[in-house]
XYZ file of C-alpha atoms in Angstrom:
319
model
C 68.033 120.534 154.997
C 67.368 119.392 151.421
C 69.713 117.072 149.567
C 71.548 118.823 146.728
C 73.530 115.938 145.247
C 76.840 117.791 145.319
C 79.871 116.557 147.228
C 83.540 117.249 147.331
C 86.864 117.024 149.055
C 89.766 119.234 150.011
C 92.994 119.221 148.010
C 96.262 121.143 148.328
C 95.251 124.815 148.691
C 91.916 124.092 147.102
C 88.687 122.163 146.822
C 87.095 119.726 144.395
C 83.319 119.752 143.992
C 81.377 117.081 142.101
C 77.847 117.155 140.742
C 76.652 114.099 138.803
C 79.280 113.425 136.103
C 80.950 116.821 136.355
C 83.607 117.872 138.806
C 85.641 121.030 139.232
C 88.852 121.634 141.142
C 89.491 125.172 142.330
C 92.989 126.020 143.597
C 94.388 129.199 145.085
C 97.515 129.798 143.029
C 100.731 131.131 144.605
C 100.085 134.484 142.861
C 96.741 134.791 144.700
C 94.435 133.994 141.778
C 91.982 131.098 141.633
C 92.498 128.393 138.999
C 89.419 126.301 138.165
C 89.588 123.113 136.142
C 86.322 121.437 135.127
C 86.173 117.844 133.877
C 83.800 114.896 133.622
C 84.036 111.534 135.341
C 81.581 108.671 134.864
C 81.489 106.550 138.001
C 81.847 102.771 138.008
C 78.286 102.467 139.347
C 77.016 104.129 136.167
C 79.175 102.078 133.828
C 78.196 98.688 135.287
C 74.636 98.132 136.556
C 75.752 95.426 138.977
C 78.002 97.918 140.741
C 74.994 100.158 141.438
C 73.150 97.589 143.554
C 72.702 98.392 147.270
C 75.545 97.145 149.519
C 77.719 96.692 146.404
C 77.786 100.308 145.229
C 79.541 101.461 148.393
C 82.791 99.706 147.516
C 82.889 101.125 143.989
C 81.823 104.591 145.134
C 84.774 104.517 147.522
C 87.064 103.484 144.648
C 85.656 106.345 142.544
C 86.425 108.816 145.326
C 89.999 107.533 145.566
C 90.538 107.875 141.806
C 89.107 111.389 141.758
C 91.074 112.236 144.873
C 94.358 111.235 143.264
C 93.555 113.152 140.071
C 92.600 116.354 141.852
C 95.497 116.154 144.305
C 97.910 115.789 141.391
C 96.362 118.833 139.711
C 96.513 120.986 142.853
C 100.070 119.894 143.671
C 101.249 120.963 140.203
C 100.936 124.620 141.237
C 103.381 124.194 144.094
C 106.091 122.004 142.583
C 109.584 123.472 142.668
C 111.565 121.928 139.830
C 114.023 124.745 139.253
C 117.592 123.533 139.098
C 116.656 119.892 139.663
C 117.174 117.062 137.221
C 115.169 113.830 137.114
C 116.782 110.981 139.031
C 117.575 107.517 137.711
C 114.295 106.104 139.026
C 112.262 108.855 137.316
C 114.124 108.295 134.059
C 113.489 104.538 134.304
C 109.775 105.127 134.893
C 109.531 107.438 131.881
C 111.417 104.960 129.692
C 109.401 101.941 130.853
C 105.873 103.363 130.938
C 106.071 106.442 128.720
C 102.859 108.475 128.742
C 101.212 105.992 131.125
C 103.676 106.700 133.932
C 101.239 108.955 135.815
C 98.482 106.332 135.747
C 100.913 103.625 136.847
C 102.143 105.716 139.770
C 98.579 106.606 140.708
C 97.586 102.938 140.698
C 100.584 101.990 142.810
C 99.892 104.731 145.364
C 96.232 103.707 145.618
C 97.091 100.016 146.047
C 99.752 100.813 148.645
C 97.355 103.114 150.517
C 94.661 100.427 150.669
C 97.110 97.771 151.898
C 98.507 100.095 154.574
C 95.032 101.174 155.688
C 93.921 97.558 156.116
C 97.145 96.677 157.930
C 97.035 99.644 160.324
C 93.308 99.999 160.936
C 92.078 96.401 160.633
C 94.905 93.937 161.338
C 96.949 95.900 163.915
C 93.975 96.501 166.279
C 93.191 92.774 166.132
C 96.751 91.845 167.090
C 96.861 94.408 169.912
C 93.520 93.253 171.276
C 94.596 89.623 170.946
C 97.303 90.267 173.558
C 94.477 90.642 176.139
C 92.819 87.330 175.258
C 94.377 85.600 178.273
C 92.486 87.844 180.684
C 89.374 88.586 178.593
C 87.287 85.526 177.769
C 84.195 87.200 176.328
C 84.210 87.407 172.537
C 81.843 90.385 172.648
C 84.194 92.289 174.949
C 87.113 91.399 172.664
C 85.232 92.753 169.641
C 84.492 96.013 171.490
C 88.119 96.288 172.668
C 89.372 95.778 169.124
C 86.988 98.474 167.890
C 88.069 100.924 170.588
C 91.733 100.342 169.705
C 90.904 100.876 166.025
C 89.224 104.213 166.755
C 92.066 105.237 169.092
C 94.650 104.575 166.367
C 92.594 106.636 163.911
C 92.269 109.557 166.328
C 95.998 109.429 167.156
C 96.832 109.388 163.440
C 94.631 112.427 162.712
C 96.016 114.294 165.739
C 99.568 113.577 164.590
C 99.203 114.681 160.967
C 97.140 117.740 161.941
C 100.282 119.188 163.517
C 101.659 119.681 159.987
C 100.941 123.130 158.535
C 99.907 121.811 155.093
C 97.491 119.305 156.619
C 96.026 121.940 158.947
C 95.325 124.175 155.939
C 93.805 121.214 154.077
C 91.483 120.667 157.055
C 90.492 124.348 156.783
C 89.613 123.850 153.110
C 87.704 120.729 154.183
C 85.685 122.959 156.488
C 85.039 125.406 153.636
C 83.755 122.553 151.467
C 81.244 121.464 154.126
C 80.179 125.038 154.816
C 79.374 125.654 151.139
C 77.228 122.540 150.856
C 75.462 123.263 154.161
C 74.832 126.845 153.078
C 73.044 125.714 149.914
C 71.190 122.794 151.490
C 69.808 125.068 154.213
C 68.383 127.533 151.706
C 70.914 130.341 151.875
C 72.446 132.185 148.954
C 76.042 131.252 148.232
C 77.924 134.262 149.557
C 81.069 134.414 151.675
C 79.028 135.777 154.583
C 76.399 133.019 154.473
C 79.006 130.287 153.989
C 80.964 131.614 156.970
C 77.823 131.310 159.138
C 77.148 127.696 158.067
C 78.266 124.549 159.875
C 81.598 122.893 159.070
C 80.079 119.484 159.825
C 78.158 117.466 157.254
C 76.602 114.004 157.516
C 77.910 112.834 154.126
C 81.551 113.456 155.064
C 84.229 110.817 154.443
C 85.319 111.100 158.080
C 81.833 110.009 159.124
C 82.085 107.102 156.698
C 85.324 105.891 158.320
C 83.853 106.118 161.825
C 80.727 104.256 160.700
C 82.999 101.549 159.229
C 84.767 101.188 162.573
C 81.537 101.030 164.568
C 79.852 98.556 162.212
C 82.994 96.395 162.243
C 82.463 95.935 165.992
C 78.968 94.564 165.351
C 80.212 92.271 162.581
C 83.029 90.798 164.647
C 80.707 90.187 167.593
C 78.794 87.789 165.368
C 81.573 86.349 163.197
C 83.921 84.387 165.424
C 86.866 82.153 164.583
C 89.352 80.587 166.989
C 92.533 80.761 164.936
C 94.326 84.130 164.918
C 95.251 83.736 161.232
C 91.626 83.119 160.302
C 90.671 86.188 162.304
C 93.164 88.233 160.274
C 91.744 86.813 157.030
C 88.199 87.618 158.190
C 89.171 91.245 158.832
C 90.559 91.576 155.316
C 87.804 89.668 153.508
C 84.988 91.520 155.275
C 86.310 95.015 154.499
C 84.166 95.340 151.306
C 81.082 94.031 153.135
C 81.503 96.434 156.053
C 82.211 99.302 153.643
C 79.050 98.464 151.683
C 76.841 98.501 154.774
C 78.480 101.711 156.040
C 77.940 103.452 152.709
C 74.210 102.650 152.752
C 73.855 104.218 156.188
C 75.847 107.303 155.150
C 73.720 107.608 152.012
C 70.554 107.448 154.100
C 71.904 109.961 156.611
C 72.752 112.458 153.883
C 69.155 112.438 152.639
C 67.281 112.302 155.948
C 66.583 114.550 158.909
C 65.058 111.693 160.900
C 65.751 112.024 164.636
C 67.110 108.481 164.948
C 69.327 108.836 161.879
C 70.653 112.153 163.201
C 71.411 110.537 166.551
C 73.294 107.649 164.915
C 75.220 110.179 162.832
C 76.547 111.972 165.928
C 79.812 109.984 166.349
C 80.864 110.815 162.795
C 79.876 114.463 163.232
C 81.923 114.690 166.446
C 84.919 113.127 164.729
C 84.744 115.778 162.012
C 85.963 118.268 164.604
C 89.374 116.642 164.052
C 89.367 116.789 160.247
C 87.633 120.136 159.634
C 88.777 123.558 160.770
C 87.239 126.999 160.365
C 88.395 128.445 157.010
C 89.290 132.038 156.245
C 87.380 134.047 153.658
C 89.935 133.404 150.901
C 89.354 129.645 151.301
C 85.598 130.154 151.193
C 86.014 132.039 147.911
C 87.837 129.024 146.454
C 85.046 126.704 147.620
C 82.393 128.943 146.048
C 84.321 128.965 142.751
C 84.392 125.147 142.740
C 80.648 124.913 143.462
C 79.622 127.446 140.833
C 81.636 125.635 138.154
C 79.446 122.517 138.399
C 76.232 123.474 140.219
C 73.498 126.020 139.493
C 72.744 126.881 143.116
C 70.316 129.659 142.177
C 68.083 127.256 140.247
C 68.343 124.800 143.147
C 67.237 127.447 145.665
C 64.349 128.590 143.448
C 63.074 125.017 143.236
C 63.622 123.917 146.832
C 63.511 127.203 148.790
C 61.159 129.495 146.845
C 61.021 132.012 149.719
C 64.764 132.664 149.525
C 65.554 136.045 147.995
C 68.094 135.541 145.224
C 69.962 138.621 143.997
C 69.481 139.523 140.362
C 72.399 139.216 137.935
C 73.984 142.638 137.209
C 73.176 144.031 133.786
C 75.884 143.570 131.170
């Protein structure tokens, strides 16, 4: 495997692929065609040098991914909105009157803030409170930290299992698999064809699912060391340390995505296993969408010529 630098995420009936400052969102339209939108996005780590420092860049890279995620989801959802016969409600009219052209950015900011608060509440604070109920019978702080971590992972797995029962989410997980397969296909020296992508793995070490699992595992180690007696201080510590844990987790994920070291691969296993919940095998039409997104921002032929010179690349047909 050789690092390509491209990454992406699944959206509604489509895929976003990013390479450096360029990203493209490819969506399968209701009429069967593929719509590709290419744009640029300069990350916070490029704009501010401080944000690019190790253990700091992880937090801002995560924020970048959330911003891009909201933008691309909004774009993909626009193809499936059914507004016929419906009039804007009072709340929509108030938003338009109050914020004007900025209404979309305001709503996006609110959704992101709400998502972060809910994620911290459900995956950081709730496991602490549930584990705290066992404190009368468990006196070891190390065991309590492990129990809290196990509860956190169990909640995450239950959440993924629950939402995966929805048809739209299941299809999004299939597109997620197509995204991984495309990147694996290229990074293992194969030409980007539907056949080769289909044969590639749907698991990838740089996946966001792996990042979340790494966060949960590293949080166990942190809370074994950082101990406070008061339950309110423990809650505060879980909230305050989220950026620190995210920063450490990002550095490991970044290393894993660039290394085939045996130890790194072994430590990456939990995240790879968890991807079985968030990635599904795509059909060929989904793979075609993923290929369209890749080709809009990444010259895979030049990449293969440089990194896999023995790979036979088909010649472009004559005009």
